[in-house]
Amino acid sequence: MSRPRTSRRLALAVPAVLGAFALTVLPASATSGPAQIATSRTNGVVYLKSLQAADGSYAGAGLSNEWAFSALASAGTAVVDVAPGGDTTKNARTVYRNLLSTAAWPQASPVVTDFERGTLNAYAAGIDPSRVSASRNLIANVYSYWQTAEPGYFGPSGNFNGTVFAALSLRGAKTQGGANRIPQTLTDHLVTRIRANQHVDGGWTFQKAEGNTTVLNAASDVDMTGAAMAALCVSGVPNTDTDIVQAKNFLKSTLVNATGAFNSLYGVNSSSNGWGVAGLNACGINPQTGDFLTANGKTPVDFLIANQYNPAGGFKYKPTDTSPSAYSSIDALRAVVGGGFTASPPAPATPGAPQWVAQSTFTAGTATKLALSVDNGAGSLKVCSVAFTPTGTTTTLGDVLNAAVSGATPSGCVTSVTPSSGTGTVTDINGKANSGSSTWKVSVDGSAFAGAARNKVINVGDTVALRWGV
């Protein structure tokens, strides 16, 4: 996501810890049976561990290696178990959580994909993305990029990948209990926009296509097709759906018979193939049989494993490269082991390390944010991030709604609430009043909707959804 389309082609330097060992001979061919995939997994994890800096970090400038967390989790390795020299005080999860908690992260002028990247990788690392710290709520950060004038888009609609990765992160990063944290109406808006941007050839690119005949008829790319179909499937669209079948057929049309590779707009490469396979994986479509087994008996997974250095474990970006690429190795390994674009964190092997870490309460006096959506039951959905400063370890729905009137991004999420004080039932939001059995109801972190009262307790990181109806 948001990958520079030129720098991604540059093979990264081989980590010093590997030395010449990294350049051992590639396999002449790959059958990609269970044994081969297991070997690829083992060696790939070793390589990704070698990317960790001495201070325990993965994130950095350019193509950040924090994407390794989604690959490690998909491969069954807990990120908290990855520590330089076995120093558990510098484990990758703790270092990453500390980074995400800083006010300076991600950059001076952040974009929505920064927070989507953080959400997907925090989740894979076992960091609840809505409860990173007392001040950091990544779900609320993503919500702040909702496009009021174009409901369903996140970030400028021209950069369509921001909307694709909104679906991947908001639906893929579930609660610690495994529930979908966002309301169905928000999911429906995302799905509608993703469908509207599907090209005539069945795929997608990172550019907005909706309403533009020229773009809709232009060639799609493998990368965003994999990501977009994964976004649909993680949002509940079945793999028998017409749009998923068309996406699958587009990927099939790009197969190279001799190697099993997808021939992308950027040429045959491991990163594009990794994204294409990840899309198939997310949709429960086997990338090694049927439509993805060429006449020469090759598959996209064969291609990826054929470009892996063993036993060192890194993957080349292009077959003609002479050294492994960190970024391509992340994309490729995640795909080979059957992953999509994130994965739930595995149980740690480190004694005493929990599967999840999360802020447990608000910190009085520390500014924070909450994710809020308001559905008036008539097709108007408002989504925003609410900024406020709690006065205790919990807050109330009434205080959140009051804060949203003046402290929401984007603005206008809540313009009025009745009553504006006290502890009673919420009877009117934005001029929409309760009427008979149709009343305002509230859901927190995907729970069942129930009557909305001002004294409803809201905890740190809760994703709050309001809906008018029966």
Coordinates of C-alpha atoms in Angstrom, one line a residue:
M1 CA 0.0 0.0 0.0
S2 CA 1.3 3.5 -0.9
R3 CA 4.4 1.9 -2.2
P4 CA 6.7 4.1 -4.3
R5 CA 6.4 2.6 -7.7
T6 CA 10.1 3.1 -8.5
S7 CA 12.0 2.5 -5.2
R8 CA 10.2 -0.9 -4.7
R9 CA 12.1 -2.2 -7.7
L10 CA 15.4 -1.6 -6.1
A11 CA 16.9 -4.7 -4.4
L12 CA 17.7 -3.8 -0.8
A13 CA 21.2 -4.5 0.5
V14 CA 21.7 -8.0 2.0
P15 CA 21.7 -7.8 5.8
A16 CA 25.2 -8.0 7.1
V17 CA 24.2 -10.8 9.5
L18 CA 23.7 -13.0 6.5
G19 CA 26.7 -12.1 4.5
A20 CA 27.5 -14.4 1.5
F21 CA 25.2 -17.0 3.1
A22 CA 22.3 -15.0 1.7
L23 CA 23.4 -15.7 -1.8
T24 CA 23.3 -19.5 -1.8
V25 CA 22.0 -21.1 -4.9
L26 CA 18.3 -20.8 -5.7
P27 CA 16.3 -24.0 -6.4
A28 CA 16.1 -24.9 -10.0
S29 CA 12.4 -25.6 -9.6
A30 CA 9.8 -25.7 -6.9
T31 CA 7.0 -28.2 -6.5
S32 CA 5.5 -26.3 -3.6
G33 CA 4.3 -29.3 -1.7
P34 CA 3.8 -29.2 2.1
A35 CA 7.5 -29.9 2.7
Q36 CA 8.7 -27.2 0.3
I37 CA 6.3 -24.7 1.9
A38 CA 7.4 -25.6 5.4
T39 CA 11.0 -25.1 4.4
S40 CA 10.2 -21.8 2.8
R41 CA 8.4 -20.8 5.9
T42 CA 11.2 -21.7 8.2
N43 CA 13.9 -20.1 6.2
G44 CA 11.8 -17.0 5.4
V45 CA 11.2 -16.4 9.1
V46 CA 14.9 -16.6 9.8
Y47 CA 15.5 -14.0 7.1
L48 CA 12.8 -11.6 8.4
K49 CA 14.2 -11.9 11.9
S50 CA 17.6 -10.8 10.5
L51 CA 15.9 -7.5 9.4
Q52 CA 15.5 -6.4 13.0
A53 CA 17.8 -3.6 14.1
A54 CA 19.9 -3.8 17.2
D55 CA 17.5 -1.6 19.1
G56 CA 14.7 -4.1 18.3
S57 CA 13.0 -1.9 15.6
Y58 CA 11.7 -2.7 12.2
A59 CA 10.0 0.5 11.2
G60 CA 12.0 3.1 9.4
A61 CA 12.0 5.5 6.4
G62 CA 10.9 4.4 2.9
L63 CA 9.5 0.9 2.5
S64 CA 9.1 0.2 6.2
N65 CA 10.0 -3.3 7.3
E66 CA 7.2 -3.3 9.9
W67 CA 5.2 -5.2 7.3
A68 CA 7.3 -8.1 8.5
F69 CA 4.8 -8.4 11.4
S70 CA 2.0 -9.5 9.1
A71 CA 4.2 -12.0 7.5
L72 CA 5.6 -13.4 10.8
A73 CA 2.1 -13.7 12.3
S74 CA 0.9 -15.5 9.1
A75 CA 3.9 -17.9 9.4
G76 CA 3.0 -18.6 13.1
T77 CA 5.7 -16.6 14.7
A78 CA 4.7 -14.1 17.5
V79 CA 6.2 -10.7 17.0
V80 CA 6.9 -10.4 20.7
D81 CA 9.2 -13.5 20.4
V82 CA 11.4 -11.6 17.9
A83 CA 14.2 -9.9 19.9
P84 CA 17.8 -9.0 18.9
G85 CA 20.2 -11.4 20.6
G86 CA 17.4 -12.8 22.7
D87 CA 17.1 -9.5 24.6
T88 CA 13.4 -9.6 25.4
T89 CA 13.4 -5.9 26.6
K90 CA 13.9 -5.0 22.9
N91 CA 11.3 -7.4 21.5
A92 CA 9.8 -6.1 18.3
R93 CA 6.3 -5.7 19.7
T94 CA 7.3 -3.5 22.6
V95 CA 9.5 -1.3 20.4
Y96 CA 6.8 -0.9 17.8
R97 CA 4.2 -0.1 20.3
N98 CA 6.4 2.6 21.8
L99 CA 7.0 4.0 18.3
L100 CA 3.3 4.2 17.6
S101 CA 2.6 5.9 20.9
T102 CA 4.9 8.9 20.1
A103 CA 3.2 12.1 19.0
A104 CA 5.7 12.4 16.1
W105 CA 4.6 9.1 14.5
P106 CA 4.0 8.6 11.6
Q107 CA 5.2 11.9 10.0
A108 CA 4.6 15.6 10.0
S109 CA 1.9 15.4 7.3
P110 CA 0.4 11.9 7.7
V111 CA -1.9 10.3 5.1
V112 CA -4.6 7.7 5.8
T113 CA -2.4 4.8 4.6
D114 CA 0.1 5.5 7.4
F115 CA -2.6 4.7 10.0
E116 CA -3.9 1.7 8.0
R117 CA -0.4 0.3 7.8
G118 CA -0.1 0.8 11.5
T119 CA -3.4 -0.9 12.2
L120 CA -2.7 -4.0 10.1
N121 CA 0.8 -4.5 11.6
A122 CA -0.1 -3.6 15.2
Y123 CA -2.9 -6.2 15.0
A124 CA -0.5 -8.8 13.7
A125 CA 1.9 -8.0 16.5
G126 CA -0.7 -8.4 19.2
I127 CA -1.2 -4.7 19.9
D128 CA -4.9 -3.8 20.0
P129 CA -4.9 -1.0 17.3
S130 CA -7.6 1.0 19.1
R131 CA -5.7 0.8 22.4
V132 CA -2.1 1.4 21.6
S133 CA -1.7 3.8 24.4
A134 CA -3.6 6.4 26.4
S135 CA -3.3 8.8 23.5
R136 CA -3.1 6.6 20.4
N137 CA -6.1 5.0 18.8
L138 CA -5.3 3.9 15.3
I139 CA -8.9 3.1 14.4
A140 CA -9.9 6.6 15.3
N141 CA -7.0 7.9 13.2
V142 CA -8.3 6.0 10.2
Y143 CA -11.9 7.3 10.8
S144 CA -10.7 10.9 10.6
Y145 CA -10.0 10.5 6.9
W146 CA -13.7 9.7 6.0
Q147 CA -14.7 11.7 3.0
T148 CA -18.0 13.4 3.9
A149 CA -18.6 14.5 0.3
E150 CA -17.9 11.0 -1.0
P151 CA -19.2 8.6 1.7
G152 CA -17.3 5.3 1.6
Y153 CA -13.9 6.7 0.6
F154 CA -11.1 7.2 3.1
G155 CA -8.5 9.8 2.2
P156 CA -8.6 11.6 -1.2
S157 CA -10.7 9.4 -3.5
G158 CA -8.1 9.8 -6.3
N159 CA -5.8 7.6 -4.2
F160 CA -8.1 4.6 -4.2
N161 CA -5.7 2.4 -2.3
G162 CA -6.6 4.4 0.9
T163 CA -10.1 3.1 0.6
V164 CA -9.0 -0.5 -0.1
F165 CA -6.7 -0.5 2.9
A166 CA -9.4 1.1 5.0
A167 CA -11.5 -2.0 4.4
L168 CA -8.5 -4.3 5.0
S169 CA -7.6 -2.6 8.3
L170 CA -11.0 -1.8 9.7
R171 CA -12.4 -5.2 8.9
G172 CA -9.2 -7.2 9.2
A173 CA -8.1 -5.9 12.6
K174 CA -10.8 -7.4 14.7
T175 CA -11.3 -7.0 18.4
Q176 CA -9.3 -9.1 20.8
G177 CA -12.3 -11.4 21.1
G178 CA -12.5 -11.8 17.3
A179 CA -15.5 -9.6 16.6
N180 CA -15.9 -7.1 13.7
R181 CA -15.5 -3.8 15.5
I182 CA -17.1 -1.6 12.8
P183 CA -20.9 -1.5 12.0
Q184 CA -22.2 -3.3 9.0
T185 CA -23.4 0.0 7.4
L186 CA -19.8 1.3 7.3
T187 CA -18.7 -2.0 5.8
D188 CA -21.5 -1.7 3.2
H189 CA -20.3 1.7 2.2
L190 CA -16.7 0.5 1.7
V191 CA -17.8 -2.5 -0.3
T192 CA -19.9 -0.3 -2.6
R193 CA -16.9 2.0 -3.4
I194 CA -14.6 -0.9 -4.0
R195 CA -17.0 -2.5 -6.4
A196 CA -17.5 0.8 -8.2
N197 CA -13.8 1.0 -8.9
Q198 CA -13.4 -2.4 -10.5
H199 CA -12.1 -2.2 -14.1
V200 CA -13.8 -3.8 -17.1
D201 CA -11.0 -6.4 -17.2
G202 CA -11.9 -7.5 -13.6
G203 CA -9.1 -5.9 -11.7
W204 CA -8.2 -2.7 -10.0
T205 CA -5.3 -0.2 -9.8
F206 CA -4.4 2.3 -7.0
Q207 CA -6.2 5.1 -8.9
K208 CA -9.8 6.0 -8.6
A209 CA -11.8 4.6 -11.5
E210 CA -15.4 5.2 -10.5
G211 CA -17.2 7.4 -13.0
N212 CA -14.2 7.6 -15.3
T213 CA -14.8 5.4 -18.4
T214 CA -11.2 5.8 -19.6
V215 CA -9.8 4.5 -16.3
L216 CA -12.4 1.8 -16.0
N217 CA -11.3 0.5 -19.4
A218 CA -7.6 0.8 -18.6
A219 CA -5.4 -2.2 -17.7
S220 CA -5.5 -3.3 -14.1
D221 CA -2.5 -4.3 -12.0
V222 CA -1.9 -7.5 -10.1
D223 CA -1.0 -5.7 -6.8
M224 CA -4.2 -3.7 -6.3
T225 CA -6.3 -6.5 -7.6
G226 CA -5.0 -8.8 -4.9
A227 CA -5.5 -6.1 -2.3
A228 CA -9.0 -5.1 -3.5
M229 CA -10.4 -8.6 -3.7
A230 CA -9.0 -9.3 -0.2
A231 CA -10.7 -6.2 1.0
L232 CA -14.0 -7.4 -0.4
C233 CA -13.6 -10.9 1.1
V234 CA -12.5 -9.7 4.5
S235 CA -15.7 -7.5 4.4
G236 CA -17.8 -10.6 4.0
V237 CA -18.2 -10.9 0.3
P238 CA -18.1 -14.6 -0.7
N239 CA -15.6 -15.9 -3.3
T240 CA -18.5 -16.9 -5.5
D241 CA -19.6 -13.3 -5.9
T242 CA -19.4 -12.1 -9.5
D243 CA -16.8 -9.4 -8.7
I244 CA -14.5 -11.8 -7.0
V245 CA -14.9 -14.3 -9.8
Q246 CA -14.0 -11.5 -12.3
A247 CA -11.0 -10.6 -10.2
K248 CA -9.9 -14.2 -10.1
N249 CA -10.2 -14.4 -13.9
F250 CA -8.1 -11.3 -14.3
L251 CA -5.3 -12.7 -12.2
K252 CA -5.6 -16.0 -14.2
S253 CA -5.2 -14.0 -17.4
T254 CA -1.8 -12.7 -16.3
L255 CA -0.2 -16.1 -15.6
V256 CA 3.1 -16.9 -17.3
N257 CA 2.9 -20.5 -18.4
A258 CA 6.6 -21.4 -17.9
T259 CA 6.9 -20.1 -14.3
G260 CA 3.5 -19.6 -12.8
A261 CA 4.2 -16.0 -12.2
F262 CA 1.7 -13.2 -12.6
N263 CA 2.9 -10.7 -15.2
S264 CA 2.1 -7.4 -13.6
L265 CA 2.2 -3.8 -14.9
Y266 CA 5.6 -3.6 -13.3
G267 CA 6.9 -6.8 -14.9
V268 CA 7.2 -10.2 -13.3
N269 CA 8.3 -9.7 -9.7
S270 CA 7.8 -11.3 -6.2
S271 CA 6.0 -8.3 -4.6
S272 CA 3.2 -8.2 -7.2
N273 CA 2.9 -12.0 -7.1
G274 CA 2.8 -11.9 -3.3
W275 CA -0.1 -9.4 -3.3
G276 CA -1.9 -11.4 -6.0
V277 CA -1.6 -14.6 -4.0
A278 CA -2.5 -12.8 -0.7
G279 CA -5.7 -11.8 -2.4
L280 CA -6.5 -15.3 -3.4
N281 CA -5.6 -16.5 0.1
A282 CA -7.9 -14.0 1.7
C283 CA -10.8 -15.2 -0.5
G284 CA -10.2 -18.8 0.2
I285 CA -9.1 -19.5 -3.4
N286 CA -6.3 -22.1 -3.7
P287 CA -3.5 -20.5 -5.7
Q288 CA -1.9 -23.9 -6.5
T289 CA -4.7 -25.7 -8.2
G290 CA -7.3 -25.4 -11.0
D291 CA -7.2 -21.9 -12.5
F292 CA -3.7 -21.2 -11.2
L293 CA -1.9 -24.3 -12.3
T294 CA -0.4 -23.6 -15.7
A295 CA -0.1 -26.1 -18.6
N296 CA 3.5 -26.4 -17.6
G297 CA 2.5 -27.5 -14.1
K298 CA 3.5 -24.2 -12.4
T299 CA 1.7 -21.9 -10.0
P300 CA 2.3 -18.5 -8.5
V301 CA 3.6 -20.1 -5.3
D302 CA 6.1 -22.1 -7.4
F303 CA 7.3 -18.8 -8.8
L304 CA 7.8 -17.3 -5.4
I305 CA 9.6 -20.2 -3.9
A306 CA 11.8 -20.4 -7.0
N307 CA 13.0 -16.9 -6.2
Q308 CA 13.9 -17.6 -2.6
Y309 CA 17.4 -18.0 -1.4
N310 CA 17.8 -21.1 0.7
P311 CA 18.7 -21.7 3.4
A312 CA 19.1 -17.9 4.0
G313 CA 15.4 -17.4 3.3
G314 CA 15.2 -14.0 1.5
F315 CA 13.4 -13.5 -1.8
K316 CA 14.5 -11.7 -4.9
Y317 CA 12.3 -8.9 -6.3
K318 CA 12.9 -9.9 -9.9
P319 CA 14.3 -13.1 -11.2
T320 CA 17.3 -11.3 -12.7
D321 CA 18.3 -9.8 -9.3
T322 CA 21.4 -11.1 -7.6
S323 CA 20.4 -10.3 -3.9
P324 CA 17.3 -10.6 -1.8
S325 CA 14.9 -7.7 -1.2
A326 CA 13.5 -7.1 2.3
Y327 CA 10.2 -5.8 1.1
S328 CA 9.7 -8.5 -1.5
S329 CA 10.6 -11.1 1.0
I330 CA 7.9 -9.9 3.3
D331 CA 5.3 -9.9 0.5
A332 CA 6.4 -13.3 -0.7
L333 CA 6.6 -15.1 2.6
R334 CA 3.2 -13.9 3.7
A335 CA 1.7 -15.3 0.5
V336 CA 3.6 -18.6 0.5
V337 CA 2.4 -19.5 4.0
G338 CA -1.3 -18.7 3.1
G339 CA -1.6 -15.3 4.6
G340 CA -3.7 -12.3 3.4
F341 CA -2.8 -8.7 4.5
T342 CA -2.8 -9.3 8.2
A343 CA -3.2 -12.1 10.6
S344 CA -4.3 -12.6 14.2
P345 CA -1.3 -12.8 16.6
P346 CA -0.1 -16.3 17.4
A347 CA 0.3 -17.4 21.0
P348 CA 3.8 -16.3 22.2
A349 CA 6.5 -18.7 23.1
T350 CA 8.2 -16.2 25.4
P351 CA 7.3 -17.1 29.0
G352 CA 4.8 -14.7 30.5
A353 CA 4.3 -12.8 27.3
P354 CA 0.5 -12.2 26.6
Q355 CA -1.0 -12.7 23.2
W356 CA -2.3 -9.1 23.3
V357 CA -1.2 -5.8 24.9
A358 CA -3.5 -2.9 25.2
Q359 CA -4.2 0.3 27.1
S360 CA -6.7 -0.7 29.8
T361 CA -8.2 2.7 30.8
F362 CA -8.2 6.3 29.9
T363 CA -5.6 8.5 31.6
A364 CA -7.3 11.5 33.1
G365 CA -5.9 14.7 31.6
T366 CA -4.3 12.9 28.6
A367 CA -5.9 13.9 25.2
T368 CA -7.2 11.0 23.2
K369 CA -9.6 10.0 20.4
L370 CA -12.4 7.7 19.8
A371 CA -13.9 6.3 16.6
L372 CA -17.6 7.2 16.1
S373 CA -20.2 6.6 13.4
V374 CA -23.8 7.9 13.2
D375 CA -26.4 6.3 11.0
N376 CA -29.7 8.1 10.8
G377 CA -31.5 5.1 9.3
A378 CA -32.2 7.0 6.1
G379 CA -29.0 6.3 4.2
S380 CA -26.9 9.1 5.7
L381 CA -23.8 7.8 7.5
K382 CA -21.4 10.0 9.3
V383 CA -18.0 8.8 10.4
C384 CA -15.5 10.7 12.5
S385 CA -12.7 10.7 15.0
V386 CA -13.7 12.5 18.3
A387 CA -10.9 14.3 20.2
F388 CA -11.4 15.0 23.9
T389 CA -9.6 14.9 27.2
P390 CA -11.1 12.5 29.7
T391 CA -11.4 13.4 33.4
G392 CA -11.3 9.8 34.6
T393 CA -10.5 6.2 33.7
T394 CA -13.8 5.9 31.8
T395 CA -16.2 8.3 30.1
T396 CA -19.8 8.3 29.0
L397 CA -21.7 8.3 25.7
G398 CA -23.1 11.7 26.6
D399 CA -19.6 13.2 27.0
V400 CA -18.5 11.6 23.8
L401 CA -21.4 13.1 21.9
N402 CA -20.9 16.5 23.4
A403 CA -17.2 16.4 22.5
A404 CA -18.1 15.4 18.9
V405 CA -20.2 18.6 18.4
S406 CA -17.0 20.7 18.4
G407 CA -14.1 18.2 18.3
A408 CA -14.9 15.8 15.4
T409 CA -12.7 15.1 12.3
P410 CA -14.3 15.4 9.8
S411 CA -16.7 18.0 11.4
G412 CA -20.4 17.7 11.3
C413 CA -20.5 14.1 12.6
V414 CA -22.7 15.3 15.5
T415 CA -24.3 18.8 15.3
S416 CA -26.7 18.4 18.2
V417 CA -27.7 15.9 20.8
T418 CA -30.8 15.9 23.1
P419 CA -30.6 15.9 26.0
S420 CA -27.3 17.8 26.2
S421 CA -26.6 16.9 29.8
G422 CA -27.7 14.5 32.5
T423 CA -27.8 10.7 32.4
G424 CA -31.0 9.9 30.5
T425 CA -32.0 8.3 27.2
V426 CA -30.7 10.0 24.1
T427 CA -33.8 11.2 22.3
D428 CA -32.4 13.2 19.3
I429 CA -29.2 13.4 17.4
N430 CA -28.7 15.8 14.5
G431 CA -32.3 16.7 14.5
K432 CA -33.5 13.1 14.2
A433 CA -35.8 12.3 17.1
N434 CA -37.0 9.0 18.5
S435 CA -40.3 8.0 17.1
G436 CA -42.3 5.1 18.6
S437 CA -40.1 1.9 18.4
S438 CA -37.6 3.7 16.1
T439 CA -35.0 5.1 18.5
W440 CA -31.3 5.8 18.8
K441 CA -29.3 2.8 19.7
V442 CA -25.6 2.2 20.4
S443 CA -23.1 -0.5 19.7
V444 CA -19.6 -0.7 21.1
D445 CA -16.9 -2.7 19.4
G446 CA -19.4 -4.6 17.3
S447 CA -21.8 -5.5 20.2
A448 CA -25.5 -5.8 19.6
F449 CA -27.3 -2.4 19.3
A450 CA -29.2 -1.4 22.4
G451 CA -30.9 1.7 23.7
A452 CA -28.6 4.8 23.8
A453 CA -28.3 6.5 27.2
R454 CA -26.1 9.4 28.1
N455 CA -24.7 7.4 31.1
K456 CA -23.6 4.5 28.9
V457 CA -20.0 3.8 30.0
I458 CA -17.4 4.1 27.2
N459 CA -13.9 2.7 27.7
V460 CA -10.6 3.6 26.2
G461 CA -10.4 2.6 22.5
D462 CA -14.1 1.7 22.2
T463 CA -15.4 2.0 18.6
V464 CA -18.8 3.6 19.0
A465 CA -21.7 3.2 16.5
L466 CA -25.0 5.0 16.8
R467 CA -28.0 3.9 14.7
W468 CA -31.6 5.2 14.4
G469 CA -34.2 2.5 13.9
V470 CA -36.2 -0.4 15.4

